[in-house]
mmCIF file of C-alpha atoms in Angstrom:
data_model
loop_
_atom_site.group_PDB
_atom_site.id
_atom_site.type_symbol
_atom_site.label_atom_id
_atom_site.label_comp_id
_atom_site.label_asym_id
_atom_site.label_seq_id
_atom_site.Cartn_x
_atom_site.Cartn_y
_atom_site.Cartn_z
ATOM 1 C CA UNK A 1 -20.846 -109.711 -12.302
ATOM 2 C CA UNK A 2 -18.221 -107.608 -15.006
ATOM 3 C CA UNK A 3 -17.324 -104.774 -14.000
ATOM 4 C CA UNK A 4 -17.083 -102.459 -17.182
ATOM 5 C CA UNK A 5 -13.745 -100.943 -17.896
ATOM 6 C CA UNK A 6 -13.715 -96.931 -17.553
ATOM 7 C CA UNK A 7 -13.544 -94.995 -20.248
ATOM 8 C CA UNK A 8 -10.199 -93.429 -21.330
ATOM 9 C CA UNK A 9 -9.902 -90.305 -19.573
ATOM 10 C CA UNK A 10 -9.597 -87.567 -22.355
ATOM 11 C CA UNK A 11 -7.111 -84.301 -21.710
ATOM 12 C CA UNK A 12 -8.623 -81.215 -21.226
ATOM 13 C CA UNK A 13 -7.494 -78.247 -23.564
ATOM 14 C CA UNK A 14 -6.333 -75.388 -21.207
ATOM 15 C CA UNK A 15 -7.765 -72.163 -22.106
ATOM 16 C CA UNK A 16 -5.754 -70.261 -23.964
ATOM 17 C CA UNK A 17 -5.540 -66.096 -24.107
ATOM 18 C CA UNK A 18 -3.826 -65.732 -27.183
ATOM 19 C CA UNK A 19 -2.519 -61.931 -27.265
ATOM 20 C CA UNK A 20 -0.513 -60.670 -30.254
ATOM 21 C CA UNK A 21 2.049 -58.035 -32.380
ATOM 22 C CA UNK A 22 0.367 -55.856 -34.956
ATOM 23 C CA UNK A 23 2.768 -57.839 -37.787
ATOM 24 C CA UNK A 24 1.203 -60.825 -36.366
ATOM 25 C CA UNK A 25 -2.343 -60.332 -36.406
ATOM 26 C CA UNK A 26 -2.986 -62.688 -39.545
ATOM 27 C CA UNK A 27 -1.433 -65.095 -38.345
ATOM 28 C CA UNK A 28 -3.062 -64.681 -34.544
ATOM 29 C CA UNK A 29 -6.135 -65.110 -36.300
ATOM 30 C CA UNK A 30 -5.286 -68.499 -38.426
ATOM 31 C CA UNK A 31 -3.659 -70.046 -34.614
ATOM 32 C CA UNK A 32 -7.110 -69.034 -33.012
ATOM 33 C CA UNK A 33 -9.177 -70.943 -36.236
ATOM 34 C CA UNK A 34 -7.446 -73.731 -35.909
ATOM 35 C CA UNK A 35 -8.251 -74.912 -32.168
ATOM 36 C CA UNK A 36 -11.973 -74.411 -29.880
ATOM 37 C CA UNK A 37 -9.705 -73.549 -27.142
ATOM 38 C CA UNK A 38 -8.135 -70.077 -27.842
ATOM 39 C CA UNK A 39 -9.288 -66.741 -27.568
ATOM 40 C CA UNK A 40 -8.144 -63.666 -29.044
ATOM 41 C CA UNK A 41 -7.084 -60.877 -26.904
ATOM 42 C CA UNK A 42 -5.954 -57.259 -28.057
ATOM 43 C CA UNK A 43 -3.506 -54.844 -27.063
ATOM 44 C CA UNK A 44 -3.632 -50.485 -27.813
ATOM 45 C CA UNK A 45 -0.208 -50.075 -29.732
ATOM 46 C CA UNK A 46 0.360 -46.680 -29.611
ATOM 47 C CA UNK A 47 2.863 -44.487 -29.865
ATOM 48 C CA UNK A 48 3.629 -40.817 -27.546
ATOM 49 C CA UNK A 49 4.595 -37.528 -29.898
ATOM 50 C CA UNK A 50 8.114 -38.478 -29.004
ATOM 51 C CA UNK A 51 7.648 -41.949 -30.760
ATOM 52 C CA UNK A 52 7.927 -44.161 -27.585
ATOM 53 C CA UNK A 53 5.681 -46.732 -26.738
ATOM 54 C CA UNK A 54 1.593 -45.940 -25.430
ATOM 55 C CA UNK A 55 0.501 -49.037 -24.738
ATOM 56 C CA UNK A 56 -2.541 -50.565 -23.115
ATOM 57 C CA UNK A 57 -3.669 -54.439 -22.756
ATOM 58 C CA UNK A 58 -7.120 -54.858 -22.705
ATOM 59 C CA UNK A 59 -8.911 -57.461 -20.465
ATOM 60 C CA UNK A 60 -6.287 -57.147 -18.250
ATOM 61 C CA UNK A 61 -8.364 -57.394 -15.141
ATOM 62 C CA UNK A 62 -10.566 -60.239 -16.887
ATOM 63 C CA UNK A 63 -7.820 -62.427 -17.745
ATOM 64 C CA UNK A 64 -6.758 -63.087 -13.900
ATOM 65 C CA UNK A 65 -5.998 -66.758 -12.995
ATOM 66 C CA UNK A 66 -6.344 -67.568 -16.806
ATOM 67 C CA UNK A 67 -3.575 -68.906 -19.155
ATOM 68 C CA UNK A 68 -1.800 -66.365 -21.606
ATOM 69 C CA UNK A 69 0.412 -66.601 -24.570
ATOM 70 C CA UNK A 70 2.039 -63.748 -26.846
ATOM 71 C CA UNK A 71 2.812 -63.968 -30.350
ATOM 72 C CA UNK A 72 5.456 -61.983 -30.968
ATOM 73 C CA UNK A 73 7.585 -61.125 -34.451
ATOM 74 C CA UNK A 74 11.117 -59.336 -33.617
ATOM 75 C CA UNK A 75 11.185 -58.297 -37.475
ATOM 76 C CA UNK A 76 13.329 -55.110 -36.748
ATOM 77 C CA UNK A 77 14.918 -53.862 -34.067
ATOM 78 C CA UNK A 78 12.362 -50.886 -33.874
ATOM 79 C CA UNK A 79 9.859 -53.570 -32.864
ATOM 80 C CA UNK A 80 11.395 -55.164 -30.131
ATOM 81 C CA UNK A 81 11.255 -52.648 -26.980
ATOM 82 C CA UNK A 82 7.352 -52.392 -27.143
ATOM 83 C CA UNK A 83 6.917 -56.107 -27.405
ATOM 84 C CA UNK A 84 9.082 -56.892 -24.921
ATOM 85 C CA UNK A 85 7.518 -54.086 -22.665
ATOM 86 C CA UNK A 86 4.380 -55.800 -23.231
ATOM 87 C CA UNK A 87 5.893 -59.140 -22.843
ATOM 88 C CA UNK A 88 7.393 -58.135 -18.994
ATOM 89 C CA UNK A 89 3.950 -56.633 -18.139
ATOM 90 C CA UNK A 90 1.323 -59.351 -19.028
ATOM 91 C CA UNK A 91 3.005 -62.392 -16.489
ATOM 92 C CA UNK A 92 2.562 -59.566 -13.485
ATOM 93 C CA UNK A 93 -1.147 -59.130 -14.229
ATOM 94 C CA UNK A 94 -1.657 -62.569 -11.886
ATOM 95 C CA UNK A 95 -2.461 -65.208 -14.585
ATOM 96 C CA UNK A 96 -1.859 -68.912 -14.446
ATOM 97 C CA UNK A 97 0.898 -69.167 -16.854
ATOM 98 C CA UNK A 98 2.466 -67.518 -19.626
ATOM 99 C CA UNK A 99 4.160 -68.698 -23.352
ATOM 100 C CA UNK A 100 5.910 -66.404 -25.609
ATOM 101 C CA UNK A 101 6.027 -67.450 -28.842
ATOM 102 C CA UNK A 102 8.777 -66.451 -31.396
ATOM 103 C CA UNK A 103 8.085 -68.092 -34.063
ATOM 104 C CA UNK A 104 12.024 -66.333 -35.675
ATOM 105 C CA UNK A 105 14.743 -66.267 -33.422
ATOM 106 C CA UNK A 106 16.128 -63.259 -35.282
ATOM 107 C CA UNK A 107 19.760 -62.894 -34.231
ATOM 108 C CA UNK A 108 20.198 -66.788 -33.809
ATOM 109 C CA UNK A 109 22.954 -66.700 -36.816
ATOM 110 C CA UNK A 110 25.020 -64.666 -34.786
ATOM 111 C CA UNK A 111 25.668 -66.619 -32.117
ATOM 112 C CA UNK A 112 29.556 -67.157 -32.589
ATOM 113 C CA UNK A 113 32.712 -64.937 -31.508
ATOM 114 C CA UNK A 114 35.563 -64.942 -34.427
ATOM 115 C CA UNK A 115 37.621 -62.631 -32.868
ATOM 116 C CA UNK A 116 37.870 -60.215 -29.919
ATOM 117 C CA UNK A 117 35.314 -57.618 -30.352
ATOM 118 C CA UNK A 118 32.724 -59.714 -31.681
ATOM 119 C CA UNK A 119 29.333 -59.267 -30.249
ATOM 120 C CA UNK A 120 27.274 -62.502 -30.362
ATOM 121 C CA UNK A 121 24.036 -60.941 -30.115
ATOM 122 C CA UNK A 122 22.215 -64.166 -30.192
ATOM 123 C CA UNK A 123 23.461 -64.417 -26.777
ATOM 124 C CA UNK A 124 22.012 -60.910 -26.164
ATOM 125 C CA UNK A 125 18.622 -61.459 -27.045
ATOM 126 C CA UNK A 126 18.546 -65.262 -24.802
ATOM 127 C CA UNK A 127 19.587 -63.124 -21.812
ATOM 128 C CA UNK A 128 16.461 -60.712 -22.368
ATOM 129 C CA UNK A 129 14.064 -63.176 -22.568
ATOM 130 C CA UNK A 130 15.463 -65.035 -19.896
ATOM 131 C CA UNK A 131 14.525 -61.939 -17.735
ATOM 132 C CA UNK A 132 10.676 -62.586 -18.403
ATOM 133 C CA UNK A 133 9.167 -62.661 -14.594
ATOM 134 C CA UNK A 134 7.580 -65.836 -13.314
ATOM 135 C CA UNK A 135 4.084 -65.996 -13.760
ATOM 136 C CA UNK A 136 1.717 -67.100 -10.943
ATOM 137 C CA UNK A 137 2.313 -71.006 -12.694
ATOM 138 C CA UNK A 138 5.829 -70.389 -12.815
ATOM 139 C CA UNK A 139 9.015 -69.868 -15.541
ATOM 140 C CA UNK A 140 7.262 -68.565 -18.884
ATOM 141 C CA UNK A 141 7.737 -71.188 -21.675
ATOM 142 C CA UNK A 142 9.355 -70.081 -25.359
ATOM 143 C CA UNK A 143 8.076 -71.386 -28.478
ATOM 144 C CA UNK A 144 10.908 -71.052 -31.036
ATOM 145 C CA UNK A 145 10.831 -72.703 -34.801
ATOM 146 C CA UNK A 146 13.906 -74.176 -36.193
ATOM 147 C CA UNK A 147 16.501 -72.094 -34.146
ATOM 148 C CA UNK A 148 19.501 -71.436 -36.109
ATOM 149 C CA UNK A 149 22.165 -73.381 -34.073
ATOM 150 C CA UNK A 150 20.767 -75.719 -31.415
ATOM 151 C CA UNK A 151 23.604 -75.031 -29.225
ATOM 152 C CA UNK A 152 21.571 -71.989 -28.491
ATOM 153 C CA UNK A 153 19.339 -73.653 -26.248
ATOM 154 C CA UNK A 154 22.347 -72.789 -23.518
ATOM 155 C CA UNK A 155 22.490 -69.007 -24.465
ATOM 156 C CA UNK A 156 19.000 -69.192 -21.809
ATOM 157 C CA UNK A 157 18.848 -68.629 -18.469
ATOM 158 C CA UNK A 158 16.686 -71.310 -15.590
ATOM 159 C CA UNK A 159 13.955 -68.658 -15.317
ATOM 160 C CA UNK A 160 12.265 -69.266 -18.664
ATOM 161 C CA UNK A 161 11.919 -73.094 -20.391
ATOM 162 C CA UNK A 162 13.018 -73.064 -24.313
ATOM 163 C CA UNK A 163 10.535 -75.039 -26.355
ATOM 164 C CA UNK A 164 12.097 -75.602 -29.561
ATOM 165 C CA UNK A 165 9.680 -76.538 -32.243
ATOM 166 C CA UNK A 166 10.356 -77.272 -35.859
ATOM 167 C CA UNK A 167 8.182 -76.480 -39.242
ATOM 168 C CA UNK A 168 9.398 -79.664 -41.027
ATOM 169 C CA UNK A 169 6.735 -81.824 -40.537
ATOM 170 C CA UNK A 170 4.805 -79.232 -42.356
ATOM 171 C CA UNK A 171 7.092 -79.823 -45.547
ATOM 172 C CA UNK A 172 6.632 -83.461 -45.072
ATOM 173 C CA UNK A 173 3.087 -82.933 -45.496
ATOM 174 C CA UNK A 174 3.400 -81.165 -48.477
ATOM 175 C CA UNK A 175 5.689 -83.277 -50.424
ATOM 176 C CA UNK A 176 3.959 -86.315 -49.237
ATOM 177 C CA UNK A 177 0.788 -84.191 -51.801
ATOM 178 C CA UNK A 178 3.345 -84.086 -54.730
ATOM 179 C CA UNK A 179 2.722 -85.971 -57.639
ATOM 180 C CA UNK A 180 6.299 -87.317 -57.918
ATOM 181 C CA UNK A 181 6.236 -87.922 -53.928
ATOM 182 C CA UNK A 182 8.134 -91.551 -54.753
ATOM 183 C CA UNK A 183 10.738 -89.106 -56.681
ATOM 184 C CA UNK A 184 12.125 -86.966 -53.691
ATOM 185 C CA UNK A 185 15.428 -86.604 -52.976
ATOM 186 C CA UNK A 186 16.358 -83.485 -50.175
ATOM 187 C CA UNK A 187 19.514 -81.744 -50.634
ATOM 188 C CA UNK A 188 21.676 -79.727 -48.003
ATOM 189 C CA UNK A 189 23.205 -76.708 -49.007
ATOM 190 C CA UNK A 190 25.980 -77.014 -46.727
ATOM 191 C CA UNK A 191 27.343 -79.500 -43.490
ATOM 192 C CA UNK A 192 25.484 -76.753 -41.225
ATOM 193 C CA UNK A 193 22.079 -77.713 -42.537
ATOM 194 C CA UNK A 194 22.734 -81.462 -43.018
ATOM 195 C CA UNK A 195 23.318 -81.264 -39.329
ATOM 196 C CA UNK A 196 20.784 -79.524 -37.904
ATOM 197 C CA UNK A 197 17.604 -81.289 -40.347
ATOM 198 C CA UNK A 198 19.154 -84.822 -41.224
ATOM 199 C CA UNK A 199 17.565 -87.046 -38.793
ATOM 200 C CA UNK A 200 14.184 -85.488 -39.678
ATOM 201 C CA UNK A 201 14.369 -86.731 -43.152
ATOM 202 C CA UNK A 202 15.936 -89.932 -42.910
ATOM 203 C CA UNK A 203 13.460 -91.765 -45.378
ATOM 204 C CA UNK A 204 14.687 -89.960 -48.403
ATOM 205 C CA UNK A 205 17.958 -90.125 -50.598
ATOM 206 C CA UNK A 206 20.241 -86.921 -49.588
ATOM 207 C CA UNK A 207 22.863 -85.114 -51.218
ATOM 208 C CA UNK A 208 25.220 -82.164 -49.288
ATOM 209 C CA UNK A 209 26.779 -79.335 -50.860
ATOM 210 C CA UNK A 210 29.595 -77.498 -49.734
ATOM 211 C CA UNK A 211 31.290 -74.219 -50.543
ATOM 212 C CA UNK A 212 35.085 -74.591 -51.552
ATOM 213 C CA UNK A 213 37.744 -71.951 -53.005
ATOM 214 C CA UNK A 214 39.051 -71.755 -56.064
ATOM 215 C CA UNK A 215 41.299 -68.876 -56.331
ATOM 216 C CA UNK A 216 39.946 -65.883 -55.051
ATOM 217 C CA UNK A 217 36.097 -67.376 -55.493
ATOM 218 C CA UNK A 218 33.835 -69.834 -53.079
ATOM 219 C CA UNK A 219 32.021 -72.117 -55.295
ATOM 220 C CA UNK A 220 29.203 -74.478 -54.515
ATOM 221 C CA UNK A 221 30.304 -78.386 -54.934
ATOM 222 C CA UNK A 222 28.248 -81.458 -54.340
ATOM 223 C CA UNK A 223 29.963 -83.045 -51.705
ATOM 224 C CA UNK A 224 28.385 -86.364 -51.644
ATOM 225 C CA UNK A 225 24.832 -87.664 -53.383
ATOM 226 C CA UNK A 226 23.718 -88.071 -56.562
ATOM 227 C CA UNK A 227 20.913 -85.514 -58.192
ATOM 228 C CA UNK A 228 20.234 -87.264 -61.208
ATOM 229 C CA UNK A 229 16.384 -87.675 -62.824
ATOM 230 C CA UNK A 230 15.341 -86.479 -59.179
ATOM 231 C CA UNK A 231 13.081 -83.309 -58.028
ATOM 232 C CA UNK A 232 15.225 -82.363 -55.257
ATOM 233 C CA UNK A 233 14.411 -80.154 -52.676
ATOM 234 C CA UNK A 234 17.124 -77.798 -50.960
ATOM 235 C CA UNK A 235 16.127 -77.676 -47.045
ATOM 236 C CA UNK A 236 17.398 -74.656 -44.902
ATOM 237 C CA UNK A 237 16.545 -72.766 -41.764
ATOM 238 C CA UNK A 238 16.504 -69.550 -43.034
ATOM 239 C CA UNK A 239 17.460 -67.586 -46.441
ATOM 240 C CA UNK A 240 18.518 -63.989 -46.294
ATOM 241 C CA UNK A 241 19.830 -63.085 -49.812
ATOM 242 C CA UNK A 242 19.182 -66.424 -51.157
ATOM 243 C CA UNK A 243 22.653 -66.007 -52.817
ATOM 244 C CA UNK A 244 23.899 -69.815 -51.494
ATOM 245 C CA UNK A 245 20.475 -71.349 -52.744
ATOM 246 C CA UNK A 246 20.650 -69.825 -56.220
ATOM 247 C CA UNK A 247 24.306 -71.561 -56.453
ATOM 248 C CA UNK A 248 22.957 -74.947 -55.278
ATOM 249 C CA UNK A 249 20.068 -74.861 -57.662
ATOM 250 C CA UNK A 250 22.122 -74.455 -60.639
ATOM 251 C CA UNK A 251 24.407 -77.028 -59.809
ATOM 252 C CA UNK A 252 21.628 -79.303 -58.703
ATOM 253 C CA UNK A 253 20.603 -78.623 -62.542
ATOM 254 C CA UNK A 254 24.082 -78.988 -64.037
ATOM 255 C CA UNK A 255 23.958 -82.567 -62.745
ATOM 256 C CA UNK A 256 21.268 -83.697 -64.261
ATOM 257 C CA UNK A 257 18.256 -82.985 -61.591
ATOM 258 C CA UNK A 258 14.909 -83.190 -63.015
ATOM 259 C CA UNK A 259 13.570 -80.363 -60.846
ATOM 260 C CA UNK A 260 14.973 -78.133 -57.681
ATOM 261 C CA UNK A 261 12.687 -76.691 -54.799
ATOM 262 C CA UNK A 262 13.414 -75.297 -51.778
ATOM 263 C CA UNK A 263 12.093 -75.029 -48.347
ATOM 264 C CA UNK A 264 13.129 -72.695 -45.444
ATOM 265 C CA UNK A 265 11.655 -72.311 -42.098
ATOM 266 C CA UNK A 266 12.105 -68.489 -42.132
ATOM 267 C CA UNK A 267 12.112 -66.255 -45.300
ATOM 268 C CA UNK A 268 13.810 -62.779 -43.917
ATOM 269 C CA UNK A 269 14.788 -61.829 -47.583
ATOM 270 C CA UNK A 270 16.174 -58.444 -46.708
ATOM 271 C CA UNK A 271 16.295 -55.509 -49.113
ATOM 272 C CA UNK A 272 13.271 -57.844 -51.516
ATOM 273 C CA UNK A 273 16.101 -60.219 -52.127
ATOM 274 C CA UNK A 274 13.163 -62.965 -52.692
ATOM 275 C CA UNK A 275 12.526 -60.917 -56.697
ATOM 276 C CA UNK A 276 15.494 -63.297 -57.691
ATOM 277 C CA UNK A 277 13.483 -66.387 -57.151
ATOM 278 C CA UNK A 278 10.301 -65.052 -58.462
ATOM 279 C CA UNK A 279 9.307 -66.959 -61.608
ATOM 280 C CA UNK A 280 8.873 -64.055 -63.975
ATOM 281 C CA UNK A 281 11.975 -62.961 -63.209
ATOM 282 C CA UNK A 282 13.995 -66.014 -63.352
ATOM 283 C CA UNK A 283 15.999 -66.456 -67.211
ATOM 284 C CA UNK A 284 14.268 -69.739 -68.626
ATOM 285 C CA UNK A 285 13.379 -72.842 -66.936
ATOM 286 C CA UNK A 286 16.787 -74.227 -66.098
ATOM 287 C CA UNK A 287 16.820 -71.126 -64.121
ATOM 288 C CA UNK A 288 13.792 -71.626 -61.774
ATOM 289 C CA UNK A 289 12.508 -73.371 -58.763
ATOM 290 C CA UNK A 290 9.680 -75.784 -58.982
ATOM 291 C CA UNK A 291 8.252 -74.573 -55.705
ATOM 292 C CA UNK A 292 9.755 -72.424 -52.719
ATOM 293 C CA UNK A 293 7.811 -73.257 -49.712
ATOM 294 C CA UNK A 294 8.426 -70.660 -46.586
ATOM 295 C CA UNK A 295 6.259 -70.775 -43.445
ATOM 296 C CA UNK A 296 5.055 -67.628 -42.178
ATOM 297 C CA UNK A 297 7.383 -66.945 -39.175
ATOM 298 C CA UNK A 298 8.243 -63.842 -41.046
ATOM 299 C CA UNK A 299 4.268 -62.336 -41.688
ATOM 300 C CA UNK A 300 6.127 -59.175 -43.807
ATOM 301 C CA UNK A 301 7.799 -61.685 -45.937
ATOM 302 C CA UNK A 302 4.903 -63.235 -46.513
ATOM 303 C CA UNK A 303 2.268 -60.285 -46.957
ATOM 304 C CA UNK A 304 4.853 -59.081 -49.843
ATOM 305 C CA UNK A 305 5.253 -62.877 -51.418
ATOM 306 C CA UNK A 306 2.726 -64.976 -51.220
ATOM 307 C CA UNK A 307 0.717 -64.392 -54.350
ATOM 308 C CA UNK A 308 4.272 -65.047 -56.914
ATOM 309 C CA UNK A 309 5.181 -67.957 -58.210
ATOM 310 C CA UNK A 310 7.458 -69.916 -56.969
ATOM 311 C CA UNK A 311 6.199 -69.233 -53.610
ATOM 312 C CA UNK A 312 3.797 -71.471 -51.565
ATOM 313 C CA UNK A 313 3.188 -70.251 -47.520
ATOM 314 C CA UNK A 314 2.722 -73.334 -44.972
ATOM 315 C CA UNK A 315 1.413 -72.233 -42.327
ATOM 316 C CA UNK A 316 2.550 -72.616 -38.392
ATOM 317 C CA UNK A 317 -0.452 -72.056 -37.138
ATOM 318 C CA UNK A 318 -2.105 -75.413 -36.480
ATOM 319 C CA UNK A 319 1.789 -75.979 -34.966
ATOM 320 C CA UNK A 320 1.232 -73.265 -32.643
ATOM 321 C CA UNK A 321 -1.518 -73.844 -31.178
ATOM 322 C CA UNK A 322 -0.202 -77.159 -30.794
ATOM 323 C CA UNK A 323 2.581 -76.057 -28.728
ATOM 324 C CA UNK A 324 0.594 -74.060 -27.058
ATOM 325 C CA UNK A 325 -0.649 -76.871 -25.076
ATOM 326 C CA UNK A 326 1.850 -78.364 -23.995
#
């Protein structure tokens, strides 16, 4: 008599209790759509007459012995002390376990000391969330994209677990939609980058820039590759006045490639620095990217920029919910 195999056992989705930051509510809502198994919680954000914090998470009885995440967005520091209020309050309320995630890491490019009196706030902000209490399931998890320096990972301390995700299989997806997808060639804009995003693109021809001096100027070089006849796409982490990608795209197009896009993780485009890249801005097409892709790790970068040209959002969301089960 055969006995009939049994079936594959099939994982379980935990439950998740997905509460959020007011910048972050769009996003929330897209994480939430994309997966059966996570509910939307809310929090009172409110402020006293003196401008502190009056805050109040609802549920907070009926989310006991469940699992709990917070999507957080440290855009400014004005932001940060009522998250992170919120963030020490919601693993005492006696649920299961509890993940943070940030999708920017926003001091992570300051994580070096030059000279004495240097304050490597990156450093600062890893020892704050490392004070996170335990949950009833144990250290909370962190859900980071594309950290600037992976180094950072050490900045942590043992009571919280650094999950460091990254948003470039979500550019692989797009280019893979391109019609010339066979004509892709990804470009660093300096060794920094090639480092940190390399071995994630290793099926594609590559060129690195650098920066060098001459005189009293630092001008972008192509250090090794070759542009020519090919749509190359510059790859970053982040962009903040764009000032190093503008240099790379016009040298990109001063050797002979056919088009230049770009791609960052996180778009923090300070003071509207992103008008410079905006198509109906730019001075004729040698002077314009193809397409500027962006996630939306930074949802008031996005709510300003998403409608112009070159701009295109890809979204984390399906990512983080992802993560969120692991």
């Amino acid at each position: 008599m055969e006995v009939a195999a049994p079936a594959p056992k099939h994982k379980v989705k935990k439950q998740i209790n997905l509460f959020y930051c007011a910048e972050c509510e769009e996003l929330a809502l897209k994480v939430a759509a994309s997966s059966d198994a996570i509910q939307l919680q809310s929090i009172n954000w409110r402020n006293f007459p003196d401008g502190f914090p009056n805050l109040f998470i609802n549920n907070a009885h009926d989310i006991r012995g469940q699992h709990v995440a917070f999507l957080a967005s440290f855009s400014s520091p004005a932001v940060i002390f009522e998250q992170i209020s919120v963030i020490f309050a919601l693993p005492k309320l006696f649920i299961a376990s509890f993940t943070l995630v940030l999708p920017f890491f926003p001091t992570g490019s300051f994580e070096r000391v030059e000279e004495e009196g240097d304050v490597a706030t990156a450093f600062t902000l890893a020892r704050v969330l490392s004070m996170i209490p335990k949950s009833r399931g144990g250290p909370t998890s962190v859900v980071i994209y594309d950290i600037h320096a992976l180094q950072e990972r050490f900045y942590f301390g043992d009571d919280v677990l650094p999950c460091f995700e990254t948003g470039i299989p979500l550019l692989l997806q797009r280019l893979r939609q391109l019609p010339d997808a066979e004509n892709i060639t990804i470009a660093f804009p300096d060794d920094g980058a090639w480092k940190r995003f390399h071995k994630l693109l290793v099926n594609f021809p590559m060129v690195v820039c650098a920066k060098v001096r001459e005189g009293d100027k630092r001008i972008v070089r192509i250090k090794e590759g070759n542009p020519e006849g090919r749509h190359v796409v510059i790859v970053d982490d982040l962009v903040q006045s764009g000032g190093t990608l503008r240099e790379c795209q016009k040298v990109l197009a001063a050797h002979g490639a056919a088009k230049v896009s770009a791609y960052v993780t996180h778009a923090v485009f300070p003071n509207q620095s992103y008008e410079r890249f905006m198509t109906a801005n730019s001075a004729g097409p040698g002077d314009q990217f193809a397409y500027f892709w962006i996630t939306d790790s930074c949802p008031q970068t996005v709510k300003a920029i998403s409608r112009h040209s070159p701009f295109e959002v890809l979204s984390l969301a399906g990512s983080i919910a992802d993560a969120l089960q692991i």
